Tab-separated table of C-alpha atoms and ligand atoms in Angstrom:
chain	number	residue	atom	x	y	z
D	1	UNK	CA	108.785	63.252	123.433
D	2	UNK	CA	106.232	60.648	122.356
D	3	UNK	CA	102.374	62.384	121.458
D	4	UNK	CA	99.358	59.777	121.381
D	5	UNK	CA	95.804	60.315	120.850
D	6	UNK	CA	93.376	58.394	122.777
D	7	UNK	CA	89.777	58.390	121.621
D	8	UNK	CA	88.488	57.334	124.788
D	9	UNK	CA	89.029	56.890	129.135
D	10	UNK	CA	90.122	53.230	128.285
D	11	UNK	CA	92.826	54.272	126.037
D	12	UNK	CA	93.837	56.785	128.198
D	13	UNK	CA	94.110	54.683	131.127
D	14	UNK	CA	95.775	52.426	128.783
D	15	UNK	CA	98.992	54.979	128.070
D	16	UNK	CA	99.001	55.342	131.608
D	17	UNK	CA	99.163	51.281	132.355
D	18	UNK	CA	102.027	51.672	129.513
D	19	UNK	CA	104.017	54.662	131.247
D	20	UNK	CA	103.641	53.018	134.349
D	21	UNK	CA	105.749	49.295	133.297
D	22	UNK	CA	109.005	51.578	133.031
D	23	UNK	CA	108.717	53.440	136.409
D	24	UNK	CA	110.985	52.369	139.525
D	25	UNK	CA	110.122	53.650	143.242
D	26	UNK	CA	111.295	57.101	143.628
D	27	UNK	CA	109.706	58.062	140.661
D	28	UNK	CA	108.055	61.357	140.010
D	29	UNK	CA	105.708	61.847	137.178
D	30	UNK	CA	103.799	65.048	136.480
D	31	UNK	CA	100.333	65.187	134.919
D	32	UNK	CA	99.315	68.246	133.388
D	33	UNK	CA	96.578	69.638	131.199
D	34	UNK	CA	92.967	71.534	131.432
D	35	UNK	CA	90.700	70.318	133.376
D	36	UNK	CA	88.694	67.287	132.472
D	37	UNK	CA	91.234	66.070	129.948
D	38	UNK	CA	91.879	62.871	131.989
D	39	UNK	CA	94.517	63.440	133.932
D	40	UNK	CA	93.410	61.571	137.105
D	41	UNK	CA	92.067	58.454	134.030
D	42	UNK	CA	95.758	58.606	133.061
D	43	UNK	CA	96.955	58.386	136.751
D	44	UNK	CA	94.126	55.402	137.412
D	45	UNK	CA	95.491	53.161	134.642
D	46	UNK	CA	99.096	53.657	136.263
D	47	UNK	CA	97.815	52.497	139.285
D	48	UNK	CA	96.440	49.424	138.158
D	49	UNK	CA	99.930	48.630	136.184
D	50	UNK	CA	101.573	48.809	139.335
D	51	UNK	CA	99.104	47.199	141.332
D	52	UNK	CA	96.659	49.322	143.010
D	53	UNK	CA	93.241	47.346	143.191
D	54	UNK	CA	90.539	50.136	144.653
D	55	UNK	CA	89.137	53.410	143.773
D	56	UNK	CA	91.679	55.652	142.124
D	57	UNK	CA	90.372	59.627	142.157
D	58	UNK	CA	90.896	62.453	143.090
D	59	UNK	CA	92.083	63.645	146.626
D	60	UNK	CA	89.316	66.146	147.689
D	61	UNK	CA	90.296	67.502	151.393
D	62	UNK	CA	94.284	66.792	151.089
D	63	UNK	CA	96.907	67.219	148.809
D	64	UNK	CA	97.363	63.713	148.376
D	65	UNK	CA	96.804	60.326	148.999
D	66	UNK	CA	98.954	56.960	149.215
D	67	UNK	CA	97.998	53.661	147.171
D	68	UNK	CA	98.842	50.104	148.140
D	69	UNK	CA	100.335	48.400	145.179
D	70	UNK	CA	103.459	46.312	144.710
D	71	UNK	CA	104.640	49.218	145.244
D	72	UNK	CA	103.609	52.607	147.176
D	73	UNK	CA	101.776	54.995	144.484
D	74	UNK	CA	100.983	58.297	146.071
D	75	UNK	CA	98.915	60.660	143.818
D	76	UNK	CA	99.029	64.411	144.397
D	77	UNK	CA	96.563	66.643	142.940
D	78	UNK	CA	97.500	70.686	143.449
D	79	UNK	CA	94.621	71.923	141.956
D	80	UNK	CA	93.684	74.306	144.704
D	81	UNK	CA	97.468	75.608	145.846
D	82	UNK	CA	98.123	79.189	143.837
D	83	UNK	CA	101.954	78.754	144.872
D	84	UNK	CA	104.150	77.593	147.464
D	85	UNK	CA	104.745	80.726	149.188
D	86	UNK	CA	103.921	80.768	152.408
D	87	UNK	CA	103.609	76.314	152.672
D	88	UNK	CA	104.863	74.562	154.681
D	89	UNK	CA	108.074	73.177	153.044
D	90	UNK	CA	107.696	70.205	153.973
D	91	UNK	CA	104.382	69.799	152.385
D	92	UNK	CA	104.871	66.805	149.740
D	93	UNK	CA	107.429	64.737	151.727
D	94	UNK	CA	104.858	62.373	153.002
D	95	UNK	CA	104.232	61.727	149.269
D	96	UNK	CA	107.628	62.391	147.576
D	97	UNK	CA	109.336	59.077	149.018
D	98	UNK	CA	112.077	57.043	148.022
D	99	UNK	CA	109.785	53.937	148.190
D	100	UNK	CA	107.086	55.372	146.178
D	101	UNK	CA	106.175	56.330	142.328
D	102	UNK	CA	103.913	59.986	142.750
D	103	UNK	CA	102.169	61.628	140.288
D	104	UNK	CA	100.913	64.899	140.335
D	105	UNK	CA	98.206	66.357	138.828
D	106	UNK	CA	97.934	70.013	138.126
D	107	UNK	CA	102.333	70.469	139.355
D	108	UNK	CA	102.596	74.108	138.115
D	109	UNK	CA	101.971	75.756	141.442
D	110	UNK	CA	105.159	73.403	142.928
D	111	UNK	CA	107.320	73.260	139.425
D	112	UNK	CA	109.806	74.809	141.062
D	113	UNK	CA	109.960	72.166	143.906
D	114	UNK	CA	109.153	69.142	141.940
D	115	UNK	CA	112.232	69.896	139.950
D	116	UNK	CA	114.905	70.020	142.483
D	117	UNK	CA	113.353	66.283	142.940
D	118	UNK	CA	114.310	65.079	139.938
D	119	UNK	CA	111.782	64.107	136.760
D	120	UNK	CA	111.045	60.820	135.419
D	121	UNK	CA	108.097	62.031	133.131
D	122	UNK	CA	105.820	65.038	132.203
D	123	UNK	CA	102.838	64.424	130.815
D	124	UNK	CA	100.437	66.516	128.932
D	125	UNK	CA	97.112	65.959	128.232
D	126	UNK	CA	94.703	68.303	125.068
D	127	UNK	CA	91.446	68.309	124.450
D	128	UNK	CA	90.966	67.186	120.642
D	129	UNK	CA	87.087	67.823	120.364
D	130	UNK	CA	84.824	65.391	122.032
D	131	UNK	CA	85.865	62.378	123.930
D	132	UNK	CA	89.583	62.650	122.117
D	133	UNK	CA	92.878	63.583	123.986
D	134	UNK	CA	96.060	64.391	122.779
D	135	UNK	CA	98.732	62.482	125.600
D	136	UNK	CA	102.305	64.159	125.362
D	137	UNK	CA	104.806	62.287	127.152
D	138	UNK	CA	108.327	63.341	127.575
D	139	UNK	CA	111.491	61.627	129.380
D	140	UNK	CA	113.377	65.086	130.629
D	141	UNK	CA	116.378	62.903	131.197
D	142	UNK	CA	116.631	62.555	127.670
D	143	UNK	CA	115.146	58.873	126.872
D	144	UNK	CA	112.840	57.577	124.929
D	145	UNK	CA	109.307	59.136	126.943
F	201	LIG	N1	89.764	59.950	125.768
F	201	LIG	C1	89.476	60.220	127.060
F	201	LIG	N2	90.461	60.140	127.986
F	201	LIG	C2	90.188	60.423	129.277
F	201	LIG	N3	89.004	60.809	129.753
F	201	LIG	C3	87.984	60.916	128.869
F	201	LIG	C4	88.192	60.624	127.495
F	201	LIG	N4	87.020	60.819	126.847
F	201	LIG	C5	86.144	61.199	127.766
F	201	LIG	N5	86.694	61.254	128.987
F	201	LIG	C6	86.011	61.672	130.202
F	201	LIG	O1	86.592	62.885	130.620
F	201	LIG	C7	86.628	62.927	132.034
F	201	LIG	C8	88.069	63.044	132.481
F	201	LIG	O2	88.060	63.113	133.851
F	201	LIG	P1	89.367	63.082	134.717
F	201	LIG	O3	88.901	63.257	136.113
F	201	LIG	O4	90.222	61.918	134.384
F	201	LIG	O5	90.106	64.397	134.182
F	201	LIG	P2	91.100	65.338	134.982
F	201	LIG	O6	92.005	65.924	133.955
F	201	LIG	O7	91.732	64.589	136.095
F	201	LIG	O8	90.109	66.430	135.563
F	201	LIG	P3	90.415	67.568	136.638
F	201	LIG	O9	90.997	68.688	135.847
F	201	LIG	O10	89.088	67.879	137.209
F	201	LIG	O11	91.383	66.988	137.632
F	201	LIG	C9	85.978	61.658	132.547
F	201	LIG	O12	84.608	61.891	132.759
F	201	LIG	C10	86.178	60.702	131.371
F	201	LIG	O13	85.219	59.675	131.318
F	202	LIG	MG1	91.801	65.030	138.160
């Protein structure tokens, strides 16, 4: 596990840009941490690393939504699901695909899911007092994260 600190949304977007050169389509990456710590920042400046040119936020009235880059980026936020009991199984699989690199914000409520998927990365984002941020980033495979 690798920890940075990022003093502001630039450098956060900027670990993001740097997680984002070693992922391959088919890659899941989760994004956790309180709210406001810059999770969907992170997500933004993994976008533009892989190509995405418009606006990057937060899906509002769906669990997710697809990106254009040079590859397919889908971005999940769960926010709002308590758990997956009593979803539709099949809920992420228009998100979750071979041809795409997803990351999800706020995963706990599908951890158990997400993991029979496989992980490429979990990230964690802190608060450190004002506009700092703590960015845990670990490799569950076992590489360098
Ligand atoms: N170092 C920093 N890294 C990231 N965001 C920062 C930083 N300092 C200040 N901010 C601000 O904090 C806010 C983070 O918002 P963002 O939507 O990325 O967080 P989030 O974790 O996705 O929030 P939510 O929990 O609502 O999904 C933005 O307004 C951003 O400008
Ligand atoms: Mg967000």
């Amino acid at each position: 596990m690798t920890t940075e600190r990022s003093s502001s949304p630039a450098e956060t977007e900027a670990i993001g840009a740097r997680l984002a050169a070693d992922l391959r389509p088919g890659d899941l990456v989760l994004v956790g941490g309180e709210l406001g710590t810059g999770k969907t920042t992170l997500i933004r400046g993994a976008c533009r690393q892989l190509g995405v040119i418009g606006p990057v936020v937060s899906p509002t009235f769906t669990i997710g939504r697809r990106y254009r880059g040079r590859v397919p980026v889908s971005h999940l936020d769960l926010y709002r699901l308590d758990s997956l009991a009593g979803e539709d199984p099949g809920l992420l699989d228009d998100y979750l695909t071979p041809d795409a690199v997803a990351f999800v914000e706020w995963p706990a409520a599908a951890e158990p899911l997400l993991g029979e998927r496989g992980i490429a990365r979990w990230v964690e984002l802190r608060h450190a007092g004002g506009d700092r941020r703590e960015v845990s980033v670990r490799d569950p495979s076992g590489g360098e994260g």
